[in-house]
Short mmCIF file of C-alpha atoms and ligand atoms in Angstrom, two decimals:
data_model
loop_
_atom_site.label_atom_id
_atom_site.label_comp_id
_atom_site.label_asym_id
_atom_site.label_seq_id
_atom_site.Cartn_x
_atom_site.Cartn_y
_atom_site.Cartn_z
CA MET A 27 -8.80 21.64 31.38
CA THR A 28 -6.83 18.86 29.69
CA LEU A 29 -6.00 19.58 26.05
CA THR A 30 -5.35 16.75 23.62
CA VAL A 31 -2.29 16.97 21.40
CA TYR A 32 -1.59 14.46 18.64
CA VAL A 33 1.94 13.64 17.50
CA PRO A 34 2.38 10.86 14.94
CA CYS A 35 4.26 7.73 15.96
CA ASP A 36 4.72 6.08 12.55
CA SER A 37 8.13 5.50 11.01
CA THR A 38 7.89 8.36 8.48
CA ALA A 39 7.11 11.03 11.08
CA CYS A 40 9.61 9.55 13.54
CA SER A 41 12.37 9.56 10.95
CA LEU A 42 11.66 13.30 10.66
CA GLY A 43 11.84 13.92 14.41
CA ALA A 44 8.31 13.22 15.77
CA ASP A 45 9.62 11.43 18.88
CA ASP A 46 11.77 14.41 19.82
CA VAL A 47 8.86 16.78 19.21
CA ALA A 48 6.62 14.65 21.45
CA THR A 49 9.18 14.66 24.27
CA ALA A 50 9.76 18.42 23.91
CA LEU A 51 6.01 19.08 23.96
CA GLN A 52 5.54 17.11 27.15
CA THR A 53 8.50 18.86 28.81
CA ALA A 54 7.37 22.33 27.72
CA ALA A 55 3.79 21.66 28.83
CA THR A 56 4.95 20.55 32.28
CA ALA A 57 7.22 23.61 32.59
CA LYS A 58 4.33 25.94 31.70
CA ALA A 59 1.91 24.03 33.97
CA CYS A 60 -0.22 23.22 30.95
CA ASP A 61 -2.24 20.03 31.29
CA ILE A 62 -1.98 18.08 28.05
CA LYS A 63 -2.92 14.57 26.97
CA LEU A 64 -0.39 13.44 24.40
CA VAL A 65 -1.80 10.93 21.87
CA ARG A 66 0.53 9.20 19.43
CA ASN A 67 -1.52 8.74 16.27
CA GLY A 68 -0.47 7.45 12.85
CA THR A 69 0.56 9.82 10.06
CA ARG A 70 -2.14 11.51 7.98
CA GLY A 71 0.05 10.72 4.98
CA LEU A 72 1.01 14.33 4.10
CA PHE A 73 4.72 13.71 4.24
CA TRP A 74 6.03 17.20 3.47
CA LEU A 75 4.22 18.46 6.58
CA GLU A 76 5.66 15.85 8.95
CA PRO A 77 6.00 15.93 11.85
CA LEU A 78 2.40 17.18 11.73
CA VAL A 79 1.19 18.04 15.22
CA GLU A 80 -2.53 18.41 15.86
CA ILE A 81 -4.23 20.19 18.74
CA GLU A 82 -7.84 19.53 19.65
CA HIS A 83 -9.77 22.74 20.26
CA ASP A 84 -13.57 23.14 20.37
CA SER A 85 -13.95 19.51 19.21
CA GLN A 86 -11.86 20.20 16.09
CA ARG A 87 -8.29 19.28 15.29
CA TYR A 88 -5.92 22.05 14.20
CA ALA A 89 -2.76 21.16 12.32
CA PHE A 90 0.76 22.55 12.67
CA GLY A 91 3.62 21.42 10.53
CA PRO A 92 6.29 20.60 9.84
CA VAL A 93 7.04 21.04 13.55
CA GLN A 94 10.55 21.04 14.93
CA GLU A 95 11.63 21.01 18.56
CA SER A 96 12.25 24.76 18.35
CA ASP A 97 8.56 25.34 17.48
CA VAL A 98 7.25 23.62 20.57
CA GLY A 99 7.29 26.54 23.05
CA GLY A 100 5.12 28.61 20.68
CA LEU A 101 2.77 25.68 20.27
CA ILE A 102 2.11 25.53 23.99
CA ASP A 103 1.37 29.27 23.92
CA ALA A 104 -1.13 28.74 21.09
CA LEU A 105 -2.63 25.93 23.11
CA THR A 106 -3.11 28.01 26.24
CA SER A 107 -4.30 31.15 24.39
CA GLY A 108 -6.82 29.14 22.37
CA ASP A 109 -5.77 31.03 19.22
CA MET A 110 -5.03 28.27 16.77
CA SER A 111 -3.75 30.59 14.05
CA ALA A 112 -1.15 32.29 16.27
CA HIS A 113 1.82 30.21 15.13
CA ALA A 114 4.06 30.35 12.08
CA LYS A 115 3.41 26.65 11.43
CA ALA A 116 -0.39 26.89 11.80
CA LEU A 117 -2.26 25.16 8.97
CA GLY A 118 -5.85 25.59 10.18
CA PRO A 119 -8.32 22.77 10.80
CA THR A 120 -6.66 19.53 9.67
CA GLU A 121 -9.67 18.30 7.72
CA ASP A 122 -9.71 21.57 5.72
CA ILE A 123 -6.21 21.09 4.30
CA PRO A 124 -7.07 20.70 0.57
CA TYR A 125 -4.77 17.66 0.16
CA LEU A 126 -6.90 15.85 2.76
CA LYS A 127 -10.25 17.48 2.09
CA ASN A 128 -10.21 16.52 -1.59
CA GLN A 129 -9.63 12.83 -0.90
CA GLU A 130 -12.13 10.03 -0.47
CA ARG A 131 -10.67 8.09 2.39
CA LEU A 132 -12.47 4.80 2.83
CA THR A 133 -9.72 2.24 3.46
CA PHE A 134 -7.77 4.96 5.26
CA ALA A 135 -10.72 6.59 7.05
CA ARG A 136 -9.04 6.25 10.44
CA LEU A 137 -5.48 7.05 9.36
CA GLY A 138 -3.95 9.69 11.59
CA ILE A 139 -7.11 9.92 13.62
CA ILE A 140 -6.71 7.09 16.11
CA ASN A 141 -4.00 5.76 18.35
CA PRO A 142 -3.09 2.74 16.19
CA VAL A 143 -2.74 0.24 19.03
CA ASP A 144 -5.64 1.37 21.21
CA ILE A 145 -8.44 -1.12 20.52
CA ASP A 146 -11.03 1.07 22.25
CA ASP A 147 -10.10 4.00 20.02
CA TYR A 148 -10.49 1.66 17.03
CA ILE A 149 -13.92 0.49 18.21
CA ALA A 150 -15.00 4.07 18.95
CA HIS A 151 -14.26 4.90 15.29
CA GLY A 152 -16.33 2.11 13.74
CA GLY A 153 -13.80 -0.67 14.29
CA TYR A 154 -15.19 -4.22 14.46
CA ASP A 155 -18.57 -3.14 13.00
CA GLY A 156 -17.64 -5.18 9.92
CA LEU A 157 -16.88 -8.33 11.90
CA LYS A 158 -20.10 -7.96 13.89
CA ALA A 159 -22.05 -7.73 10.62
CA ALA A 160 -20.15 -10.72 9.23
CA LEU A 161 -20.92 -12.86 12.27
CA ASP A 162 -24.65 -12.28 11.72
CA ILE A 163 -24.69 -13.67 8.17
CA THR A 164 -23.65 -16.90 6.44
CA PRO A 165 -20.18 -17.41 4.95
CA GLN A 166 -21.75 -17.32 1.48
CA ALA A 167 -23.43 -14.01 2.27
CA ILE A 168 -20.05 -12.54 3.33
CA VAL A 169 -18.50 -13.63 0.05
CA ASP A 170 -21.50 -12.21 -1.85
CA GLU A 171 -21.02 -8.85 -0.15
CA VAL A 172 -17.37 -8.81 -1.23
CA LYS A 173 -18.42 -9.70 -4.78
CA THR A 174 -21.01 -6.89 -4.78
CA SER A 175 -18.35 -4.39 -3.73
CA GLY A 176 -16.40 -5.06 -6.92
CA LEU A 177 -13.19 -5.05 -4.86
CA ARG A 178 -10.16 -6.22 -6.83
CA GLY A 179 -6.82 -7.16 -5.33
CA ARG A 180 -4.74 -4.11 -4.51
CA GLY A 181 -1.42 -6.00 -4.57
CA GLY A 182 -1.01 -5.53 -8.30
CA ALA A 183 -2.81 -8.21 -10.28
CA ALA A 184 -6.29 -6.74 -9.57
CA PHE A 185 -7.98 -10.14 -9.40
CA PRO A 186 -11.61 -9.93 -8.14
CA THR A 187 -11.43 -10.64 -4.41
CA GLY A 188 -14.91 -12.14 -4.10
CA ILE A 189 -14.17 -14.74 -6.77
CA LYS A 190 -10.95 -15.78 -5.03
CA TRP A 191 -12.82 -16.13 -1.73
CA GLN A 192 -15.58 -18.15 -3.44
CA THR A 193 -12.99 -20.65 -4.69
CA VAL A 194 -11.59 -21.14 -1.18
CA LEU A 195 -15.08 -21.38 0.31
CA ASP A 196 -16.07 -24.03 -2.26
CA THR A 197 -12.95 -26.15 -1.76
CA ASP A 198 -13.34 -28.83 0.91
CA ALA A 199 -10.37 -29.24 3.25
CA ASP A 200 -9.57 -30.06 6.87
CA GLN A 201 -7.49 -26.87 7.09
CA LYS A 202 -7.60 -23.53 5.27
CA TYR A 203 -5.42 -20.46 5.63
CA ILE A 204 -5.61 -16.69 5.28
CA VAL A 205 -2.31 -15.15 4.23
CA CYS A 206 -1.74 -11.43 4.05
CA ASN A 207 0.84 -10.28 1.55
CA ALA A 208 2.63 -7.46 3.38
CA ASP A 209 5.84 -7.69 1.39
CA GLU A 210 5.24 -4.28 -0.27
CA GLY A 211 8.19 -4.46 -2.62
CA ASP A 212 7.18 -1.92 -5.27
CA SER A 213 9.30 1.18 -5.54
CA GLY A 214 7.58 4.33 -4.32
CA THR A 215 4.90 2.46 -2.40
CA PHE A 216 4.14 2.78 1.29
CA ALA A 217 0.36 2.43 1.68
CA ASP A 218 0.59 -1.05 3.24
CA ARG A 219 3.05 0.26 5.78
CA LEU A 220 0.85 3.27 6.57
CA LEU A 221 -2.14 1.02 7.20
CA MET A 222 -0.17 -1.41 9.36
CA GLU A 223 1.45 1.39 11.35
CA GLY A 224 -1.59 3.66 11.46
CA ASP A 225 -4.60 1.32 11.65
CA PRO A 226 -3.40 -2.27 12.18
CA PHE A 227 -6.72 -3.47 13.59
CA SER A 228 -8.40 -2.89 10.21
CA LEU A 229 -6.09 -5.47 8.63
CA ILE A 230 -6.59 -7.86 11.54
CA GLU A 231 -10.37 -7.44 11.34
CA GLY A 232 -10.31 -7.95 7.56
CA MET A 233 -8.39 -11.20 7.97
CA THR A 234 -10.77 -12.35 10.69
CA ILE A 235 -13.76 -11.70 8.40
CA ALA A 236 -11.98 -13.62 5.62
CA SER A 237 -11.41 -16.55 8.00
CA ARG A 238 -15.11 -16.63 8.88
CA ALA A 239 -16.07 -16.40 5.19
CA VAL A 240 -14.10 -19.44 4.05
CA GLY A 241 -13.70 -21.48 7.25
CA ALA A 242 -10.00 -20.84 7.86
CA THR A 243 -8.63 -21.08 11.39
CA ARG A 244 -5.07 -19.92 10.85
CA GLY A 245 -3.67 -16.75 9.38
CA TYR A 246 -0.24 -15.29 8.70
CA ILE A 247 0.86 -11.79 7.87
CA TYR A 248 3.96 -12.12 5.69
CA LEU A 249 5.75 -8.88 6.47
CA ARG A 250 8.96 -7.57 4.98
CA CYS A 251 11.61 -7.34 7.67
CA GLU A 252 12.38 -3.75 6.64
CA TYR A 253 9.18 -2.71 8.44
CA PRO A 254 10.11 -3.13 12.14
CA ASP A 255 7.63 -0.47 13.30
CA ALA A 256 4.76 -2.13 11.47
CA HIS A 257 5.86 -5.42 13.05
CA ARG A 258 5.72 -3.92 16.53
CA MET A 259 2.30 -2.34 15.89
CA LEU A 260 0.87 -5.56 14.48
CA ASP A 261 2.17 -7.69 17.34
CA THR A 262 0.73 -5.26 19.90
CA ALA A 263 -2.60 -5.11 18.09
CA ILE A 264 -2.81 -8.92 17.71
CA LYS A 265 -2.24 -9.30 21.46
CA ALA A 266 -4.94 -6.71 22.23
CA ALA A 267 -7.43 -8.29 19.83
CA THR A 268 -6.75 -11.73 21.32
CA ALA A 269 -7.18 -10.44 24.87
CA ARG A 270 -10.57 -8.95 23.92
CA GLY A 271 -11.85 -12.10 22.18
CA TYR A 272 -11.58 -10.78 18.61
CA LEU A 273 -8.89 -13.37 17.79
CA GLY A 274 -8.17 -16.87 19.07
CA GLU A 275 -10.77 -19.41 20.14
CA ASN A 276 -14.50 -18.84 19.76
CA ILE A 277 -14.29 -15.31 18.37
CA CYS A 278 -16.93 -13.07 19.99
CA GLY A 279 -18.79 -16.24 21.08
CA SER A 280 -19.39 -17.19 17.43
CA GLY A 281 -17.93 -20.69 17.62
CA SER A 282 -15.28 -19.72 15.01
CA ASP A 283 -11.57 -19.82 15.85
CA PHE A 284 -8.89 -17.74 14.17
CA PHE A 285 -5.25 -17.62 15.20
CA LEU A 286 -3.10 -14.95 13.62
CA SER A 287 0.62 -14.27 13.66
CA VAL A 288 3.29 -12.32 11.79
CA ARG A 289 6.10 -13.96 9.78
CA LEU A 290 9.03 -11.92 8.56
CA GLY A 291 10.34 -12.08 5.01
CA ALA A 292 13.99 -11.40 4.31
CA GLY A 293 13.38 -8.70 1.72
CA ALA A 294 13.58 -10.38 -1.70
CA TYR A 295 11.27 -8.70 -4.22
CA ILE A 296 10.17 -12.07 -5.58
CA CYS A 297 8.83 -13.01 -2.12
CA GLY A 298 5.92 -10.67 -2.90
CA GLU A 299 4.81 -13.00 -5.70
CA GLU A 300 2.17 -15.07 -3.99
CA THR A 301 3.42 -18.60 -4.74
CA SER A 302 6.99 -17.80 -3.87
CA LEU A 303 5.70 -16.10 -0.71
CA LEU A 304 3.98 -19.37 0.22
CA GLU A 305 7.23 -21.29 -0.33
CA SER A 306 9.00 -18.82 1.94
CA LEU A 307 6.26 -19.14 4.58
CA GLU A 308 6.78 -22.90 4.47
CA GLY A 309 10.43 -22.30 5.32
CA LYS A 310 11.79 -22.94 1.85
CA ARG A 311 13.76 -20.83 -0.58
CA CYS A 312 11.39 -18.43 -2.38
CA MET A 313 10.90 -20.04 -5.77
CA VAL A 314 7.82 -19.34 -7.86
CA ARG A 315 5.35 -22.24 -8.24
CA ALA A 316 3.70 -23.02 -11.54
CA LYS A 317 -0.04 -22.26 -11.62
CA PRO A 318 -2.35 -24.18 -11.66
CA PRO A 319 -2.93 -25.30 -9.00
CA LEU A 320 -4.09 -21.92 -7.72
CA PRO A 321 -3.24 -21.07 -4.10
CA ALA A 322 -7.00 -20.86 -3.51
CA ILE A 323 -7.10 -24.62 -4.08
CA GLU A 324 -3.59 -25.77 -3.11
CA GLY A 325 -1.85 -22.98 -1.25
CA LEU A 326 0.03 -22.94 2.03
CA PHE A 327 1.13 -26.48 2.95
CA GLY A 328 -1.02 -27.65 0.03
CA LYS A 329 -4.24 -26.36 1.62
CA PRO A 330 -6.80 -23.87 0.23
CA THR A 331 -5.46 -20.40 0.98
CA ILE A 332 -6.61 -16.84 0.50
CA VAL A 333 -3.60 -14.68 -0.34
CA ASN A 334 -4.53 -11.02 -0.33
CA ASN A 335 -2.69 -7.74 -0.09
CA VAL A 336 -2.82 -5.56 3.05
CA LEU A 337 -5.05 -2.95 1.39
CA THR A 338 -7.44 -5.55 0.02
CA LEU A 339 -7.91 -7.08 3.46
CA GLY A 340 -7.90 -3.70 5.19
CA THR A 341 -10.87 -2.61 3.04
CA ILE A 342 -13.00 -5.64 3.94
CA PRO A 343 -14.26 -4.33 7.33
CA LEU A 344 -15.74 -1.24 5.65
CA ILE A 345 -17.39 -3.36 2.96
CA LEU A 346 -19.07 -5.56 5.57
CA ALA A 347 -19.99 -2.64 7.83
CA LYS A 348 -21.44 -0.37 5.13
CA GLY A 349 -22.38 -2.95 2.52
CA GLY A 350 -20.79 -3.96 -0.78
CA ALA A 351 -23.06 -1.55 -2.70
CA TYR A 352 -21.72 1.41 -0.73
CA TYR A 353 -18.14 0.62 -1.72
CA GLU A 354 -19.20 -0.17 -5.28
CA SER A 355 -20.79 3.28 -5.61
CA TYR A 356 -17.26 4.74 -5.88
CA GLY A 357 -15.14 4.34 -8.99
CA GLU A 358 -15.90 3.68 -12.63
CA GLY A 359 -16.23 0.78 -15.06
CA ARG A 360 -14.79 -2.41 -13.63
CA SER A 361 -12.58 -0.42 -11.26
CA ARG A 362 -14.80 -0.03 -8.23
CA GLY A 363 -14.15 1.73 -4.96
CA THR A 364 -11.10 3.78 -4.15
CA GLN A 365 -7.39 3.42 -4.79
CA PRO A 366 -4.78 4.60 -2.32
CA PHE A 367 -2.32 6.30 -4.69
CA GLN A 368 1.16 6.85 -3.39
CA LEU A 369 2.92 9.96 -4.71
CA ALA A 370 6.69 9.63 -4.65
CA GLY A 371 9.86 10.73 -6.38
CA ASN A 372 10.32 14.27 -7.64
CA LEU A 373 7.05 15.81 -6.39
CA LYS A 374 6.64 18.69 -3.96
CA HIS A 375 3.88 17.02 -2.03
CA GLY A 376 4.59 13.33 -1.70
CA GLY A 377 2.14 11.27 0.28
CA LEU A 378 -0.99 9.18 0.32
CA VAL A 379 -3.95 10.16 -1.85
CA GLU A 380 -6.97 7.88 -1.63
CA LYS A 381 -9.38 8.71 -4.45
CA ALA A 382 -12.14 6.93 -6.31
CA PHE A 383 -10.89 5.24 -9.49
CA GLY A 384 -11.10 7.60 -12.43
CA VAL A 385 -9.20 10.51 -10.92
CA THR A 386 -6.81 11.73 -13.60
CA LEU A 387 -3.05 11.43 -13.51
CA GLN A 388 -2.58 15.19 -13.84
CA THR A 389 -4.92 15.84 -10.91
CA LEU A 390 -2.71 13.58 -8.83
CA LEU A 391 0.56 15.03 -10.07
CA GLN A 392 -0.35 18.71 -10.12
CA ASP A 393 -3.29 19.37 -7.78
CA PHE A 394 -2.09 16.96 -5.12
CA GLY A 395 1.59 16.49 -5.93
CA GLY A 396 2.21 20.18 -6.62
CA GLY A 397 4.57 19.50 -9.56
CA THR A 398 8.27 18.78 -9.28
CA ILE A 399 10.41 19.76 -6.29
CA THR A 400 13.08 20.98 -8.67
CA GLY A 401 10.61 23.17 -10.58
CA LEU A 402 11.79 21.53 -13.80
CA PRO A 403 9.24 20.06 -16.22
CA LEU A 404 7.92 16.65 -15.32
CA LYS A 405 9.39 14.27 -17.86
CA ALA A 406 7.89 10.94 -16.90
CA VAL A 407 6.15 8.99 -14.19
CA GLN A 408 6.56 5.32 -13.48
CA CYS A 409 3.36 3.76 -12.35
CA GLY A 410 2.98 0.35 -10.74
CA GLY A 411 6.40 -0.41 -9.29
CA PRO A 412 9.86 -1.10 -10.69
CA LEU A 413 8.40 -3.11 -13.57
CA GLY A 414 5.69 -0.59 -14.43
CA ALA A 415 5.47 1.51 -17.57
CA TYR A 416 6.93 5.01 -17.92
CA ILE A 417 4.22 7.49 -18.90
CA PRO A 418 5.03 10.97 -20.30
CA GLY A 419 4.77 13.52 -17.49
CA ASP A 420 2.34 15.76 -19.41
CA LYS A 421 -0.03 12.97 -20.38
CA ASP A 422 -3.44 12.89 -18.76
CA VAL A 423 -5.18 9.62 -18.26
CA ALA A 424 -7.98 8.34 -16.03
CA MET A 425 -6.46 6.21 -13.32
CA ASP A 426 -8.33 2.94 -13.49
CA TYR A 427 -7.27 -0.58 -14.38
CA GLU A 428 -8.79 -0.73 -17.86
CA THR A 429 -7.81 2.76 -19.09
CA LEU A 430 -4.22 2.23 -18.00
CA ALA A 431 -4.09 -1.23 -19.59
CA ALA A 432 -5.37 0.29 -22.85
CA GLN A 433 -2.40 2.69 -22.68
CA GLY A 434 0.04 -0.20 -22.21
CA ALA A 435 0.51 0.71 -18.54
CA MET A 436 -0.67 -0.70 -15.23
CA LEU A 437 -1.69 0.54 -11.83
CA GLY A 438 0.01 -2.18 -9.79
CA HIS A 439 -0.09 -1.28 -6.11
CA GLY A 440 -0.78 2.39 -6.88
CA GLY A 441 2.73 3.80 -6.62
CA ILE A 442 3.50 6.82 -8.83
CA VAL A 443 7.15 7.86 -9.04
CA ALA A 444 7.81 11.19 -10.76
CA PHE A 445 10.96 12.18 -12.68
CA ASP A 446 11.91 15.62 -13.98
CA GLU A 447 13.60 16.35 -17.30
CA ASN A 448 17.01 15.30 -16.00
CA ALA A 449 15.98 11.64 -15.78
CA ALA A 450 18.04 9.37 -18.01
CA LEU A 451 15.33 7.00 -19.14
CA GLY A 452 17.65 4.74 -21.14
CA LYS A 453 19.49 4.03 -17.90
CA LEU A 454 16.19 3.42 -16.12
CA ALA A 455 15.26 0.85 -18.78
CA ARG A 456 18.60 -0.81 -18.08
CA PHE A 457 17.83 -0.65 -14.36
CA ALA A 458 14.62 -2.68 -14.84
CA MET A 459 16.58 -5.45 -16.55
CA GLU A 460 19.35 -5.33 -13.94
CA PHE A 461 16.77 -5.40 -11.14
CA CYS A 462 15.37 -8.58 -12.67
CA THR A 463 18.80 -10.23 -12.83
CA VAL A 464 19.17 -9.64 -9.08
CA GLU A 465 15.61 -10.39 -7.99
CA SER A 466 14.62 -13.27 -10.29
CA CYS A 467 14.04 -16.53 -8.42
CA GLY A 468 15.86 -18.19 -11.30
CA LYS A 469 13.32 -20.90 -11.98
CA CYS A 470 12.50 -19.99 -15.59
CA THR A 471 14.95 -19.20 -18.36
CA PRO A 472 13.33 -16.08 -19.93
CA CYS A 473 13.51 -14.26 -16.60
CA ARG A 474 16.85 -15.57 -15.32
CA ILE A 475 18.88 -15.46 -18.55
CA GLY A 476 16.75 -13.02 -20.52
CA SER A 477 17.30 -10.22 -18.03
CA THR A 478 21.09 -10.73 -18.09
CA ARG A 479 21.11 -10.59 -21.89
CA GLY A 480 18.78 -7.57 -21.65
CA VAL A 481 21.33 -5.60 -19.63
CA GLU A 482 24.03 -6.46 -22.16
CA VAL A 483 22.00 -5.47 -25.19
CA ILE A 484 20.82 -2.18 -23.60
CA ASP A 485 24.45 -1.39 -22.76
CA ARG A 486 25.35 -1.82 -26.41
CA ILE A 487 22.45 0.41 -27.53
CA LEU A 488 23.38 3.12 -25.02
CA ALA A 489 26.98 2.95 -26.29
CA GLY A 490 25.72 3.40 -29.86
CA GLN A 491 26.99 -0.01 -31.05
CA GLU A 492 25.12 -1.51 -34.03
CA THR A 493 22.01 0.20 -32.76
CA ALA A 494 19.48 -1.03 -35.33
CA SER A 495 20.29 -4.72 -34.93
CA ASN A 496 20.56 -4.46 -31.14
CA LEU A 497 17.17 -2.72 -30.97
CA ALA A 498 15.66 -5.55 -33.00
CA LEU A 499 17.28 -8.02 -30.60
CA LEU A 500 15.92 -6.10 -27.61
CA ASP A 501 12.38 -6.09 -29.01
CA ASP A 502 12.62 -9.83 -29.64
CA LEU A 503 13.98 -10.47 -26.14
CA CYS A 504 11.18 -8.40 -24.59
CA ASP A 505 8.57 -10.47 -26.45
CA ILE A 506 10.11 -13.70 -25.19
CA MET A 507 10.31 -12.51 -21.61
CA LYS A 508 6.74 -11.17 -21.69
CA ASP A 509 5.22 -14.33 -23.16
CA GLY A 510 7.53 -17.02 -21.83
CA SER A 511 8.19 -16.20 -18.17
CA LEU A 512 6.63 -18.27 -15.41
CA CYS A 513 5.36 -15.25 -13.47
CA ALA A 514 4.96 -11.51 -13.84
CA MET A 515 8.52 -10.89 -12.59
CA GLY A 516 10.04 -11.77 -15.95
CA GLY A 517 6.73 -11.08 -17.69
CA LEU A 518 6.64 -7.41 -16.71
CA THR A 519 10.35 -6.56 -16.81
CA PRO A 520 10.06 -5.57 -20.50
CA LEU A 521 7.35 -3.01 -19.71
CA PRO A 522 9.70 -0.17 -18.66
CA VAL A 523 11.77 -0.90 -21.76
CA THR A 524 8.89 -1.04 -24.23
CA SER A 525 7.14 2.02 -22.75
CA ILE A 526 10.36 4.04 -23.00
CA ARG A 527 10.85 2.79 -26.58
CA THR A 528 7.29 3.93 -27.40
CA HIS A 529 7.11 7.29 -25.64
CA PHE A 530 10.74 8.37 -25.49
CA PRO A 531 12.40 6.86 -28.61
CA ASN A 532 15.37 9.19 -28.33
CA GLU A 533 16.32 7.76 -24.95
CA LEU A 534 16.63 4.20 -26.13
CA GLY A 535 16.54 4.43 -29.87
CA ASP A 536 18.59 4.83 -32.95
CA ASN A 537 19.22 8.56 -32.92
C1 LIG B 603 7.38 -10.14 -8.73
C2 LIG B 603 6.10 -9.90 -8.01
C3 LIG B 603 6.11 -9.20 -6.81
C4 LIG B 603 4.92 -8.98 -6.13
N1 LIG B 603 4.96 -8.27 -4.96
C5 LIG B 603 3.82 -8.07 -4.26
C6 LIG B 603 3.87 -7.39 -3.02
O1 LIG B 603 4.92 -6.92 -2.56
N2 LIG B 603 2.69 -7.23 -2.34
C7 LIG B 603 1.50 -7.71 -2.83
O2 LIG B 603 0.47 -7.57 -2.18
N3 LIG B 603 1.44 -8.36 -4.01
C8 LIG B 603 2.57 -8.56 -4.72
N4 LIG B 603 2.51 -9.25 -5.90
C9 LIG B 603 1.20 -9.79 -6.35
C10 LIG B 603 0.93 -11.15 -5.70
O3 LIG B 603 1.53 -12.17 -6.49
C11 LIG B 603 -0.58 -11.45 -5.62
O4 LIG B 603 -1.19 -11.12 -6.83
C12 LIG B 603 -1.27 -10.71 -4.48
O5 LIG B 603 -0.65 -11.01 -3.25
C13 LIG B 603 -2.72 -11.15 -4.39
O6 LIG B 603 -3.41 -10.34 -3.46
P1 LIG B 603 -4.50 -9.29 -3.97
O7 LIG B 603 -5.45 -10.05 -4.85
O8 LIG B 603 -5.15 -8.81 -2.73
O9 LIG B 603 -3.78 -8.24 -4.71
C14 LIG B 603 3.68 -9.47 -6.64
C15 LIG B 603 3.69 -10.16 -7.86
C16 LIG B 603 4.87 -10.35 -8.53
C17 LIG B 603 4.84 -11.10 -9.82
#
């Protein structure tokens, strides 16, 4: 009997030795005359257990992890004996691991389950059901379904996706574009990468549905060049989808064409800002454009363009397959559906946690994250990327857009970076300003010059020089950057500073 063994092939697991484990498993199985089928799946997103090997037994997957090459011989014995608990690294049925069991995986329903580049595996797990549904209804009905879902952009700004799509649908043009923002620049975030490496067809399908909804025939995935594995997966998946008629001319006999390709960004943080991304896609230096005009009206090459994040587009197939109301039934208030939270920094159990909006911060940090690796008290978490607010580590708050905004914080792309009591928050406030000096496109003065002056004034405060007057100067500077910058790069840079001033006055104050 052939037994199926799953070893992840994504960059996280491979950086921890998954390729070597896969090779050792195959060698050991051959030596012990054990017939195995080795499937390379994506990660499940439980990083501290990687490489996480799964064995299929009685139609159930059993997890073992973290597996090293030295564990492999024992794994083959467990495989042949049929006793899935007879191994030091045995974790029981994968789906029963509390970290996974207590999640609501909608966008990431297939993560770690399928071979990412096997289109038949994708289809066998509900893939392309969304496109099929979309091809049966009018473009307006597709947009209405997205509106019903309440989906808001997962890239950071949380703009309602259906409204953006409506604008592009309503704008007449000889050419329209779908652009996927796969720049994923926020610190502590990796969900875009996990989706592209673990379930790339879902993004491709989402973009294809978007193209049908607004009448676009060309799409680009703007991918940061630091993601070579995602690039490889996407290219392979695009080729497979094209060969099977899901991309290219006359998609599935519908009469609609959609041509999709990947473009690599060179890694500047500002390239994630949608207008500067479009400049970069056009082959120019990434400088932010003034809005209006909105990209939905004058976007790539001056044509109406949908720019959406990987997770936004990757959620679209589910919304079309199961209906907008199904997705909308998750979440709370104006934050509908689920959010893939990314736990990073000083937490025992870093990884991907997809939960309905409204889950509390402490549930994420303690129940999922397991507290700090160091065992020291959690001092602060930074939520929403390098320009997000610092929140006290013992604070509990419902994780949704409105509640966080009311606390002076933001969700951004869902990254949560934890710091223990050794964190020097004054220096982290300085880091935000310094980051802006390096990453600013330079087009507007508050961002370009303000951040440089911000570093200088924070240095003086940290050195205890004329603290009261320098703090007043810093507050003034933060107001100017927040209100006067052209985009959220300069506009959000003060947030780490002001949140630290509010919650941790001793770290950047006049003590
Ligand atoms: C400085 C800056 C960096 C950004 N980086 C990203 C990014 O890496 N990925 C992303 O999807 N959105 C990023 N955004 C947000 C985009 O400008 C835009 O809101 C998003 O691509 C729209 O897609 P969505 O509605 O699906 O979120 C960034 C914004 C700013 C101001």
